[in-house]
Structure formats: structure tokens, C-alpha cells
């Protein structure tokens, strides 16, 4: 089978001594337990965390060499003798710490989620991390309501687009921050209430002007996958009793939130790490995935696939992430290539 191997740490977009290498004759993984399931991968997602992981900058380290890749979707190829939840031919999606950038992958049945038969598997592969992250933080952790104002940083990225869609489902006033006219127009097409273009607007002034026009006091929930100076700046816009959702640090800088300000403002800071839910609250994850697929079937959310690549083009796929070219998800697709449908 084909598999992408990370043999050393480094920038996967580099054309000189790249840390990633395509193996075309990698061994097909065998079922390793009675409840194991082997999946033929149809598509797998690129996430900023994977980009950091290959550079050795992620919070979890893996011994070299390893196969990168996290969320994916595909078709059940083989099942162990004690598997009761799935059969050969079923559509499934899942998340792994590493391993999805390969033609086949093996996981225990307890870690797989059923994908509705009518669902495009490329879209399903882009759902677990981006949409579950946004759903659990906004709905499960922050209890976002229609009376609140949600501010989404990095709103044109995978988790950002998921957050603005879920924010609108919750009925909140949604403010999005992005960079560039194309991304701004796309976010407006999704019904976002106000979009700030960092290319030519000051985020604080723009948001304050919008809030004043709506007779709103400030921001109730800050969704932050960016960190850095942008996070520090937008904290000035938060109401008393606001909630901060720490999703990641795409800027490369981890902001420091002064605890005295948290105390005086009665803020709540939620850290969110998707992978730990598998260990601590797997049932919550399963409920979230089920809810999200039901929303997809109703047309309430869409996994927007910005770019698709083959496994041999992984360096180009990572460059799309690194250079902030994507609006939505960047995907690696097996067997075929082209514009991917993102709706059920």
C-alpha cells in the first residue's frame, strides 16, 4: 500500500531534504485484536497540528519514523471475529494521533464512527477534528445561546468555518476575523453578521463600530485557534463574564492571559484538546459526531473543501496550510482527485 512516512523532523513543504517520503510498498496493516477493523482510506484531512507534529513542535511527540495524519474517512475492508458494530463495506470516519496518511489503517471498533451511506466520504473525512472541536467547545463547553455574541478568529480556516456555522445554528451574533477580500466575501456568504479583514482593518475599531450599530455591549465568547497578538488584542472586546475558548496557536505564539484580569472580569477560560476526549469522554465525542452528521443531512452545515491533493503531493498540501491559502479544509484523497463535493 501507499503510506507517507515522516523519517525526520522538519518542514514538510521543503523541497530540499524533505522530512516526509512516500512509500509505495508499505506493508498493509493486519487486524491486531478480535475487535479490530481495517479501513480502506478514501480521504484524510490536513490539520495545522499535523504540520506542527512533523516539525516536532506539537505537544505530542512520536518516535521516528511514523505515518502522520489524524482524521479520515473510508470503507471497512476487514473486521475481527468479535466486531459487532461494523461490517465490510460500511462507511466510517475516525481520528487517530498518527497514521491516516496511508491506503489502509486499523483501529478498534470503539474508536470508529458510522458515516451515513449518502454522505460524501471526502466531506466526512474533514468533519471529526474541525467540526467536533467547534461543536464541543461552543455547545458542550460554552453553552452558546442566541443572546450572545461570538467572535471567531482564523474564521476562514477549517475549525473557524466550522465555528461560524455552528454559531449561526445556535442563533448567536457571529463576528468573524479573516485575512483577504476573498475570505471576507466567502464568510459573508455564510451569513456571518460582521467580518473583519485584517489586511486593511483594525480589529478592535471594526468590531466596536459593529457592536455599537447593534447596541451590543461586547463579545461573550471568543473562539481562538490563532493565539498571539490577535488574541491579546481581541480580549479587549470581551464582556464581563465572557468565555475564552483556547483551540490552538496557528500564529506560532502562545498568549499569556493575566489571571488578575480573569479574576476582575469574571472570565472563564476553556482549554480544548480533541484527542483527550477519546480517553476521558468517548461517549460525548460519539454524540457530537452523530449530531453533526444529522446537521449535515439537513443541510445546516457544510464541510467546505478548499483543496484536494494526492498522497504524492503532500508537500503541496502542507504548503496550502502554511501559506494560509485554504478556505476550509485541505484534503488528501485516494484513488481519484479533483473538486470534492462537500454536501450530503
Short mmCIF file of C-alpha atoms in Angstrom, two decimals, residues 26-252:
data_model
loop_
_atom_site.label_atom_id
_atom_site.label_comp_id
_atom_site.label_asym_id
_atom_site.label_seq_id
_atom_site.Cartn_x
_atom_site.Cartn_y
_atom_site.Cartn_z
CA UNK A 26 4.43 -0.27 2.74
CA UNK A 27 3.01 -3.38 4.48
CA UNK A 28 -0.78 -3.47 4.75
CA UNK A 29 -1.62 -3.45 8.49
CA UNK A 30 -3.13 -6.64 9.91
CA UNK A 31 -6.01 -6.91 12.34
CA UNK A 32 -4.34 -6.81 15.74
CA UNK A 33 -7.23 -7.77 18.02
CA UNK A 34 -10.63 -9.53 17.87
CA UNK A 35 -12.39 -6.13 17.78
CA UNK A 36 -10.07 -4.51 15.24
CA UNK A 37 -11.36 -3.03 11.99
CA UNK A 38 -9.29 -2.35 8.87
CA UNK A 39 -10.43 0.65 6.83
CA UNK A 40 -9.56 1.47 3.23
CA UNK A 41 -8.99 5.20 3.47
CA UNK A 42 -10.86 7.35 0.96
CA UNK A 43 -9.71 10.74 2.22
CA UNK A 44 -7.76 12.21 5.09
CA UNK A 45 -7.58 15.73 6.41
CA UNK A 46 -4.69 18.12 6.85
CA UNK A 47 -4.67 19.98 10.15
CA UNK A 48 -2.27 22.59 11.45
CA UNK A 49 -1.47 20.26 14.32
CA UNK A 50 -0.12 17.66 11.87
CA UNK A 51 2.05 20.31 10.24
CA UNK A 52 3.50 21.13 13.67
CA UNK A 53 3.85 17.44 14.52
CA UNK A 54 6.13 16.77 11.54
CA UNK A 55 8.30 19.68 12.67
CA UNK A 56 8.47 18.33 16.22
CA UNK A 57 6.61 21.35 17.58
CA UNK A 58 3.38 19.65 18.68
CA UNK A 59 2.53 18.78 22.29
CA UNK A 60 2.60 15.06 21.47
CA UNK A 61 5.84 13.51 20.17
CA UNK A 62 6.04 10.25 18.24
CA UNK A 63 9.10 8.07 17.62
CA UNK A 64 10.51 8.19 14.10
CA UNK A 65 9.62 7.04 11.57
CA UNK A 66 5.85 7.47 11.77
CA UNK A 67 2.92 7.87 9.40
CA UNK A 68 1.33 11.29 10.00
CA UNK A 69 -2.36 12.06 9.68
CA UNK A 70 -5.31 12.34 12.00
CA UNK A 71 -8.95 12.45 10.87
CA UNK A 72 -10.04 10.34 7.92
CA UNK A 73 -12.97 8.53 6.32
CA UNK A 74 -13.19 5.34 4.33
CA UNK A 75 -14.81 1.96 3.80
CA UNK A 76 -14.49 -1.05 6.12
CA UNK A 77 -12.20 -3.58 4.43
CA UNK A 78 -11.94 -6.29 7.11
CA UNK A 79 -13.20 -6.96 10.63
CA UNK A 80 -12.04 -9.05 13.58
CA UNK A 81 -14.13 -12.03 14.79
CA UNK A 82 -15.63 -10.09 17.71
CA UNK A 83 -16.56 -6.93 15.82
CA UNK A 84 -20.28 -6.21 16.29
CA UNK A 85 -20.66 -2.55 15.28
CA UNK A 86 -19.44 -2.70 11.68
CA UNK A 87 -19.29 -4.96 8.65
CA UNK A 88 -17.27 -4.95 5.44
CA UNK A 89 -18.50 -2.17 3.16
CA UNK A 90 -19.66 0.21 5.91
CA UNK A 91 -18.72 3.88 5.69
CA UNK A 92 -16.77 5.10 8.72
CA UNK A 93 -14.73 8.05 9.92
CA UNK A 94 -12.35 8.44 12.83
CA UNK A 95 -9.47 10.28 14.44
CA UNK A 96 -6.01 8.89 15.21
CA UNK A 97 -2.99 10.59 16.80
CA UNK A 98 -0.96 9.45 13.75
CA UNK A 99 -1.39 7.03 10.88
CA UNK A 100 -4.09 8.17 8.43
CA UNK A 101 -1.81 9.15 5.53
CA UNK A 102 -1.94 5.62 4.19
CA UNK A 103 -4.14 3.46 1.97
CA UNK A 104 -5.23 1.29 4.91
CA UNK A 105 -5.48 1.84 8.65
CA UNK A 106 -6.52 -0.42 11.55
CA UNK A 107 -8.47 0.78 14.59
CA UNK A 108 -10.60 -0.75 17.29
CA UNK A 109 -14.33 -0.63 16.56
CA UNK A 110 -14.87 1.55 19.63
CA UNK A 111 -12.90 4.38 18.00
CA UNK A 112 -14.82 4.42 14.72
CA UNK A 113 -17.90 6.49 13.88
CA UNK A 114 -20.56 5.43 11.40
CA UNK A 115 -20.95 7.68 8.36
CA UNK A 116 -24.41 7.85 6.78
CA UNK A 117 -24.41 5.99 3.46
CA UNK A 118 -25.42 9.08 1.49
CA UNK A 119 -22.51 11.14 2.77
CA UNK A 120 -19.56 12.10 0.62
CA UNK A 121 -16.56 10.46 2.26
CA UNK A 122 -14.25 13.36 1.43
CA UNK A 123 -16.53 15.66 3.41
CA UNK A 124 -16.82 13.09 6.20
CA UNK A 125 -13.02 12.97 6.49
CA UNK A 126 -12.97 16.70 7.17
CA UNK A 127 -15.55 16.58 9.92
CA UNK A 128 -14.07 14.88 13.04
CA UNK A 129 -11.47 17.41 14.18
CA UNK A 130 -12.75 20.71 12.78
CA UNK A 131 -16.45 20.30 13.46
CA UNK A 132 -16.28 18.23 16.63
CA UNK A 133 -13.82 20.75 18.08
CA UNK A 134 -16.17 23.63 17.30
CA UNK A 135 -19.30 21.77 18.37
CA UNK A 136 -17.94 20.61 21.72
CA UNK A 137 -16.37 23.96 22.60
CA UNK A 138 -19.31 26.13 21.57
CA UNK A 139 -22.22 23.88 22.58
CA UNK A 140 -20.87 21.48 25.21
CA UNK A 141 -18.39 23.78 26.97
CA UNK A 142 -19.55 27.37 26.36
CA UNK A 143 -23.31 26.66 26.08
CA UNK A 144 -23.54 29.31 23.36
CA UNK A 145 -27.02 30.88 23.13
CA UNK A 146 -28.94 33.19 20.83
CA UNK A 147 -28.50 36.08 23.26
CA UNK A 148 -24.70 36.05 22.93
CA UNK A 149 -22.03 37.50 20.66
CA UNK A 150 -19.43 35.07 19.29
CA UNK A 151 -16.08 36.28 17.93
CA UNK A 152 -14.20 33.74 15.77
CA UNK A 153 -10.52 34.26 14.99
CA UNK A 154 -8.98 32.50 11.99
CA UNK A 155 -12.53 32.20 10.69
CA UNK A 156 -11.66 31.06 7.16
CA UNK A 157 -9.71 28.01 8.33
CA UNK A 158 -11.09 24.55 8.97
CA UNK A 159 -12.09 24.98 12.61
CA UNK A 160 -13.02 28.63 12.03
CA UNK A 161 -15.54 27.86 9.28
CA UNK A 162 -17.00 25.12 11.45
CA UNK A 163 -17.30 27.57 14.35
CA UNK A 164 -19.13 30.28 12.39
CA UNK A 165 -21.61 27.74 11.01
CA UNK A 166 -22.32 26.25 14.43
CA UNK A 167 -22.54 29.75 15.91
CA UNK A 168 -25.28 30.61 13.42
CA UNK A 169 -27.12 27.36 14.24
CA UNK A 170 -27.06 28.41 17.90
CA UNK A 171 -28.57 31.75 16.89
CA UNK A 172 -25.66 33.85 18.17
CA UNK A 173 -24.45 37.09 16.64
CA UNK A 174 -21.32 35.92 14.82
CA UNK A 175 -18.30 38.13 14.16
CA UNK A 176 -15.52 36.64 12.05
CA UNK A 177 -11.90 37.69 11.65
CA UNK A 178 -10.00 36.69 8.49
CA UNK A 179 -7.41 38.00 6.06
CA UNK A 180 -8.13 38.99 2.45
CA UNK A 181 -11.13 40.05 0.39
CA UNK A 182 -11.87 36.56 -0.96
CA UNK A 183 -12.13 35.08 2.53
CA UNK A 184 -14.24 38.01 3.73
CA UNK A 185 -16.74 37.58 0.90
CA UNK A 186 -16.93 33.85 1.49
CA UNK A 187 -17.67 34.34 5.19
CA UNK A 188 -20.36 36.89 4.37
CA UNK A 189 -21.97 34.31 2.05
CA UNK A 190 -22.36 32.04 5.09
CA UNK A 191 -24.50 34.63 6.86
CA UNK A 192 -21.84 35.91 9.27
CA UNK A 193 -23.08 39.12 10.88
CA UNK A 194 -19.81 41.03 10.62
CA UNK A 195 -16.41 40.22 9.10
CA UNK A 196 -13.13 41.98 9.86
CA UNK A 197 -10.47 41.94 7.14
CA UNK A 198 -7.07 42.03 8.84
CA UNK A 199 -5.49 43.18 5.57
CA UNK A 200 -6.96 46.66 5.87
CA UNK A 201 -8.99 46.96 9.08
CA UNK A 202 -8.17 47.36 12.76
CA UNK A 203 -9.95 44.53 14.52
CA UNK A 204 -10.79 46.47 17.70
CA UNK A 205 -12.14 49.53 15.90
CA UNK A 206 -14.13 47.49 13.39
CA UNK A 207 -15.75 45.25 16.00
CA UNK A 208 -16.53 48.16 18.32
CA UNK A 209 -18.23 50.02 15.48
CA UNK A 210 -20.32 46.98 14.62
CA UNK A 211 -21.29 46.37 18.26
CA UNK A 212 -22.34 49.99 18.62
CA UNK A 213 -24.50 49.75 15.48
CA UNK A 214 -26.32 46.75 17.02
CA UNK A 215 -26.49 48.30 20.51
CA UNK A 216 -24.41 45.44 21.88
CA UNK A 217 -22.03 45.78 24.82
CA UNK A 218 -19.26 43.41 23.76
CA UNK A 219 -18.20 39.86 22.96
CA UNK A 220 -19.46 36.98 25.11
CA UNK A 221 -17.48 34.08 23.61
CA UNK A 222 -14.03 34.29 21.99
CA UNK A 223 -13.12 31.31 19.78
CA UNK A 224 -9.35 31.37 19.38
CA UNK A 225 -7.37 28.95 17.18
CA UNK A 226 -4.79 31.67 16.45
CA UNK A 227 -3.22 32.95 19.68
CA UNK A 228 -0.51 35.58 19.50
CA UNK A 229 -1.10 39.31 19.35
CA UNK A 230 -4.53 38.89 17.76
CA UNK A 231 -5.77 37.01 20.81
CA UNK A 232 -4.37 39.67 23.15
CA UNK A 233 -5.98 42.46 21.12
CA UNK A 234 -9.44 40.89 20.91
CA UNK A 235 -9.57 40.26 24.66
CA UNK A 236 -10.13 43.99 24.97
CA UNK A 237 -13.54 43.42 23.38
CA UNK A 238 -14.78 40.86 25.91
CA UNK A 239 -17.72 41.46 28.22
CA UNK A 240 -17.71 40.85 31.94
CA UNK A 241 -18.33 37.10 32.40
CA UNK A 242 -17.09 36.26 28.89
CA UNK A 243 -15.70 32.86 27.91
CA UNK A 244 -12.42 32.26 26.07
CA UNK A 245 -12.09 29.05 24.07
CA UNK A 246 -8.43 28.14 23.56
CA UNK A 247 -8.30 25.99 20.41
CA UNK A 248 -4.74 26.37 19.17
CA UNK A 249 -1.88 28.68 18.24
CA UNK A 250 -1.69 28.98 14.45
CA UNK A 251 0.22 32.25 14.87
CA UNK A 252 3.05 30.33 16.49
#
